[in-house]
Amino acid sequence: MRIFLIGFMGSGKTTLGSKLSKLMGYRFVDTDNYIEEKYNTTISDLFGNKGELEFREIERKAINELIKEEKIIISTGGGTPCFFDNMEKLNNNGITVYLKVDIKTIIQRVAISKKDRPLIAQKSNIELEDYIKDLLNKREKYYSKSNLTVEGISLRAEDLLLAIEGYKMYNN
Ligand code: S3P
């Protein structure tokens, strides 16, 4: 089984995915970390040196590589499901889980970790709010194609596991 965690920046995909992987004994991979290690760079430098389009190509390649693995939990980047046919690919190759978090929390969380996120690194806090509202609005249609949507804000890995097991039971 493969599990893909989907959601906006700051929705807790990496933290929750890592905890879930320990519960399940699965490998955990964060696509951004995977890309950074593979290309020996940072996401910010990739954006800066190659541009977003090339980053999206690299991201797509990473997904194509990672879906070959079994027993893996993959935390995707906030934009991953919204480019090419990535969302269909994720849905066809595992269980997709959208960690839905309210916009206020997202804004608070990303405001304090802006610098590592090239899409927002240069935005003032006022610009950030409008930018995130608009982007989340556009992305919601991709995220909502996930097999499961869970309220991400204070979700425990144990509860997420139960939700996934329930989904599997009724959809196998
Ligand atoms: C992005 C989200 C980031 C990273 C890149 C672009 C996005 O990942 O992939 O900065 O387009 O929303 P996180 O969602 O893990 O922050």
mmCIF file of C-alpha atoms and ligand atoms in Angstrom:
data_model
loop_
_atom_site.group_PDB
_atom_site.id
_atom_site.type_symbol
_atom_site.label_atom_id
_atom_site.label_comp_id
_atom_site.label_asym_id
_atom_site.label_seq_id
_atom_site.Cartn_x
_atom_site.Cartn_y
_atom_site.Cartn_z
ATOM 1 C CA MET A 1 0.000 0.000 0.000
ATOM 2 C CA ARG A 2 1.041 3.586 -0.662
ATOM 3 C CA ILE A 3 -0.348 6.580 1.169
ATOM 4 C CA PHE A 4 -0.070 10.087 -0.212
ATOM 5 C CA LEU A 5 -0.557 13.043 2.086
ATOM 6 C CA ILE A 6 -1.956 16.032 0.262
ATOM 7 C CA GLY A 7 -2.505 19.597 1.396
ATOM 8 C CA PHE A 8 -1.420 23.189 1.425
ATOM 9 C CA MET A 9 1.911 24.392 2.821
ATOM 10 C CA GLY A 10 1.732 24.305 6.589
ATOM 11 C CA SER A 11 -0.970 21.662 6.801
ATOM 12 C CA GLY A 12 1.254 19.260 8.763
ATOM 13 C CA LYS A 13 1.847 16.615 6.080
ATOM 14 C CA THR A 14 5.447 15.968 7.048
ATOM 15 C CA THR A 15 4.919 15.806 10.802
ATOM 16 C CA LEU A 16 1.888 13.565 10.562
ATOM 17 C CA GLY A 17 3.357 11.423 7.788
ATOM 18 C CA SER A 18 6.460 10.736 9.792
ATOM 19 C CA LYS A 19 4.408 9.681 12.852
ATOM 20 C CA LEU A 20 2.107 7.533 10.726
ATOM 21 C CA SER A 21 5.053 5.762 9.136
ATOM 22 C CA LYS A 22 6.319 4.729 12.581
ATOM 23 C CA LEU A 23 2.903 3.348 13.519
ATOM 24 C CA MET A 24 2.652 1.376 10.298
ATOM 25 C CA GLY A 25 6.297 0.359 9.900
ATOM 26 C CA TYR A 26 6.325 1.958 6.457
ATOM 27 C CA ARG A 27 9.028 4.055 4.876
ATOM 28 C CA PHE A 28 8.340 7.784 4.978
ATOM 29 C CA VAL A 29 9.393 10.149 2.211
ATOM 30 C CA ASP A 30 8.789 13.867 1.918
ATOM 31 C CA THR A 31 8.991 14.730 -1.800
ATOM 32 C CA ASP A 32 10.787 18.021 -1.136
ATOM 33 C CA ASN A 33 13.455 16.256 0.947
ATOM 34 C CA TYR A 34 13.720 13.532 -1.679
ATOM 35 C CA ILE A 35 14.348 16.160 -4.370
ATOM 36 C CA GLU A 36 16.806 18.092 -2.211
ATOM 37 C CA GLU A 37 18.843 14.964 -1.530
ATOM 38 C CA LYS A 38 18.720 13.690 -5.084
ATOM 39 C CA TYR A 39 19.792 16.986 -6.644
ATOM 40 C CA ASN A 40 21.976 18.026 -3.727
ATOM 41 C CA THR A 41 20.300 21.414 -3.456
ATOM 42 C CA THR A 42 17.453 23.177 -1.654
ATOM 43 C CA ILE A 43 13.953 23.802 -2.988
ATOM 44 C CA SER A 44 14.617 27.552 -2.716
ATOM 45 C CA ASP A 45 17.765 27.265 -4.847
ATOM 46 C CA LEU A 46 15.981 25.061 -7.378
ATOM 47 C CA PHE A 47 13.238 27.665 -7.752
ATOM 48 C CA GLY A 48 15.811 30.455 -7.895
ATOM 49 C CA ASN A 49 18.184 28.803 -10.377
ATOM 50 C CA LYS A 50 15.836 26.828 -12.612
ATOM 51 C CA GLY A 51 12.441 28.440 -12.100
ATOM 52 C CA GLU A 52 9.120 27.007 -11.000
ATOM 53 C CA LEU A 53 8.388 25.166 -14.248
ATOM 54 C CA GLU A 54 11.518 23.086 -14.027
ATOM 55 C CA PHE A 55 10.851 22.441 -10.341
ATOM 56 C CA ARG A 56 7.409 21.084 -11.299
ATOM 57 C CA GLU A 57 9.031 18.753 -13.860
ATOM 58 C CA ILE A 58 11.451 17.512 -11.217
ATOM 59 C CA GLU A 59 8.574 17.065 -8.786
ATOM 60 C CA ARG A 60 6.652 15.030 -11.351
ATOM 61 C CA LYS A 61 9.704 12.837 -11.912
ATOM 62 C CA ALA A 62 10.044 12.308 -8.156
ATOM 63 C CA ILE A 63 6.422 11.141 -7.956
ATOM 64 C CA ASN A 64 6.973 8.738 -10.868
ATOM 65 C CA GLU A 65 9.947 7.256 -9.070
ATOM 66 C CA LEU A 66 8.334 7.038 -5.657
ATOM 67 C CA ILE A 67 5.161 5.310 -6.837
ATOM 68 C CA LYS A 68 7.255 2.292 -7.735
ATOM 69 C CA GLU A 69 7.791 1.609 -4.042
ATOM 70 C CA GLU A 70 5.513 -0.397 -1.780
ATOM 71 C CA LYS A 71 4.747 0.245 1.885
ATOM 72 C CA ILE A 72 5.498 3.905 1.672
ATOM 73 C CA ILE A 73 3.974 7.093 2.997
ATOM 74 C CA ILE A 74 4.665 10.070 0.808
ATOM 75 C CA SER A 75 4.198 13.636 1.923
ATOM 76 C CA THR A 76 3.695 15.649 -1.273
ATOM 77 C CA GLY A 77 4.493 19.325 -1.782
ATOM 78 C CA GLY A 78 1.579 21.757 -1.542
ATOM 79 C CA GLY A 79 1.595 22.229 -5.312
ATOM 80 C CA THR A 80 2.220 18.620 -6.369
ATOM 81 C CA PRO A 81 -1.409 17.576 -6.987
ATOM 82 C CA CYS A 82 -2.112 20.744 -8.996
ATOM 83 C CA PHE A 83 0.275 20.179 -11.911
ATOM 84 C CA PHE A 84 0.153 17.829 -14.907
ATOM 85 C CA ASP A 85 -1.824 14.656 -14.212
ATOM 86 C CA ASN A 86 -0.184 14.245 -10.803
ATOM 87 C CA MET A 87 -3.419 14.007 -8.835
ATOM 88 C CA GLU A 88 -4.786 11.241 -11.091
ATOM 89 C CA LYS A 89 -1.488 9.439 -10.808
ATOM 90 C CA LEU A 90 -1.564 9.619 -7.019
ATOM 91 C CA ASN A 91 -5.168 8.422 -6.919
ATOM 92 C CA ASN A 92 -4.343 5.531 -9.251
ATOM 93 C CA ASN A 93 -1.406 4.371 -7.199
ATOM 94 C CA GLY A 94 -2.463 4.538 -3.591
ATOM 95 C CA ILE A 95 -4.708 6.174 -1.019
ATOM 96 C CA THR A 96 -4.695 9.966 -1.129
ATOM 97 C CA VAL A 97 -5.443 11.822 2.088
ATOM 98 C CA TYR A 98 -6.167 15.542 2.091
ATOM 99 C CA LEU A 99 -5.156 17.186 5.369
ATOM 100 C CA LYS A 100 -7.574 20.060 5.425
ATOM 101 C CA VAL A 101 -6.589 22.943 7.671
ATOM 102 C CA ASP A 102 -8.424 26.254 8.064
ATOM 103 C CA ILE A 103 -6.929 29.225 6.302
ATOM 104 C CA LYS A 104 -6.206 31.205 9.473
ATOM 105 C CA THR A 105 -4.020 28.414 10.818
ATOM 106 C CA ILE A 106 -2.252 28.032 7.478
ATOM 107 C CA ILE A 107 -1.454 31.737 7.357
ATOM 108 C CA GLN A 108 -0.147 31.698 10.940
ATOM 109 C CA ARG A 109 1.988 28.633 10.325
ATOM 110 C CA VAL A 110 3.538 29.678 7.031
ATOM 111 C CA ALA A 111 4.148 33.256 8.166
ATOM 112 C CA ILE A 112 6.773 31.948 10.575
ATOM 113 C CA SER A 113 8.435 29.603 8.084
ATOM 114 C CA LYS A 114 8.294 31.741 4.933
ATOM 115 C CA LYS A 115 11.961 31.792 4.118
ATOM 116 C CA ASP A 116 12.195 28.146 3.068
ATOM 117 C CA ARG A 117 9.167 28.437 0.841
ATOM 118 C CA PRO A 118 10.068 30.213 -2.379
ATOM 119 C CA LEU A 119 6.481 30.945 -3.430
ATOM 120 C CA ILE A 120 5.976 33.149 -0.388
ATOM 121 C CA ALA A 121 9.466 34.039 0.837
ATOM 122 C CA GLN A 122 9.322 37.583 -0.542
ATOM 123 C CA LYS A 123 5.752 38.413 0.487
ATOM 124 C CA SER A 124 4.909 40.810 3.280
ATOM 125 C CA ASN A 125 2.458 39.492 5.855
ATOM 126 C CA ILE A 126 -0.345 41.530 4.297
ATOM 127 C CA GLU A 127 0.381 40.234 0.794
ATOM 128 C CA LEU A 128 0.695 36.749 2.219
ATOM 129 C CA GLU A 129 -2.886 36.639 3.403
ATOM 130 C CA ASP A 130 -4.386 37.526 0.018
ATOM 131 C CA TYR A 131 -1.952 35.293 -1.833
ATOM 132 C CA ILE A 132 -2.746 32.265 0.296
ATOM 133 C CA LYS A 133 -6.502 32.805 0.119
ATOM 134 C CA ASP A 134 -6.341 32.986 -3.651
ATOM 135 C CA LEU A 135 -3.982 30.034 -4.070
ATOM 136 C CA LEU A 136 -5.881 27.802 -1.669
ATOM 137 C CA ASN A 137 -9.070 28.640 -3.505
ATOM 138 C CA LYS A 138 -7.520 27.548 -6.805
ATOM 139 C CA ARG A 139 -5.974 24.405 -5.355
ATOM 140 C CA GLU A 140 -8.972 23.168 -3.425
ATOM 141 C CA LYS A 141 -10.426 21.537 -6.557
ATOM 142 C CA TYR A 142 -7.361 19.335 -6.875
ATOM 143 C CA TYR A 143 -7.044 18.548 -3.172
ATOM 144 C CA SER A 144 -10.690 17.623 -2.960
ATOM 145 C CA LYS A 145 -10.191 14.784 -5.446
ATOM 146 C CA SER A 146 -8.450 12.907 -2.633
ATOM 147 C CA ASN A 147 -9.873 9.575 -1.497
ATOM 148 C CA LEU A 148 -10.094 10.823 2.059
ATOM 149 C CA THR A 149 -10.388 14.296 3.520
ATOM 150 C CA VAL A 150 -9.526 14.740 7.179
ATOM 151 C CA GLU A 151 -9.498 17.794 9.399
ATOM 152 C CA GLY A 152 -5.758 18.165 9.815
ATOM 153 C CA ILE A 153 -5.429 20.659 12.643
ATOM 154 C CA SER A 154 -5.112 18.460 15.685
ATOM 155 C CA LEU A 155 -5.300 15.077 14.062
ATOM 156 C CA ARG A 156 -3.372 12.275 15.742
ATOM 157 C CA ALA A 157 -1.529 9.712 13.643
ATOM 158 C CA GLU A 158 -3.554 6.958 15.393
ATOM 159 C CA ASP A 159 -6.819 8.515 14.187
ATOM 160 C CA LEU A 160 -5.478 8.967 10.703
ATOM 161 C CA LEU A 161 -4.538 5.294 10.631
ATOM 162 C CA LEU A 162 -8.076 4.340 11.681
ATOM 163 C CA ALA A 163 -9.528 6.514 8.916
ATOM 164 C CA ILE A 164 -7.240 4.898 6.344
ATOM 165 C CA GLU A 165 -8.070 1.391 7.545
ATOM 166 C CA GLY A 166 -11.784 2.219 7.395
ATOM 167 C CA TYR A 167 -11.404 3.527 3.863
ATOM 168 C CA LYS A 168 -9.538 0.398 2.804
ATOM 169 C CA MET A 169 -12.124 -1.894 4.314
ATOM 170 C CA TYR A 170 -14.945 -0.339 2.308
ATOM 171 C CA ASN A 171 -13.032 0.170 -0.918
ATOM 172 C CA ASN A 172 -11.211 -3.104 -1.462
HETATM 173 C C1 S3P B 1 5.022 24.388 -2.643
HETATM 174 C C2 S3P B 1 5.060 23.780 -1.418
HETATM 175 C C3 S3P B 1 6.312 23.323 -0.788
HETATM 176 C C4 S3P B 1 7.392 23.056 -1.854
HETATM 177 C C5 S3P B 1 7.543 24.232 -2.746
HETATM 178 C C6 S3P B 1 6.255 24.616 -3.469
HETATM 179 C C7 S3P B 1 3.710 24.805 -3.187
HETATM 180 O O1 S3P B 1 6.079 22.138 -0.040
HETATM 181 O O2 S3P B 1 7.088 21.921 -2.602
HETATM 182 O O3 S3P B 1 8.014 25.300 -1.965
HETATM 183 O O4 S3P B 1 3.605 25.014 -4.409
HETATM 184 O O5 S3P B 1 2.750 24.913 -2.404
HETATM 185 P P1 S3P B 1 5.274 22.107 1.381
HETATM 186 O O6 S3P B 1 3.819 21.988 1.072
HETATM 187 O O7 S3P B 1 5.808 20.883 2.023
HETATM 188 O O8 S3P B 1 5.622 23.363 2.091
#
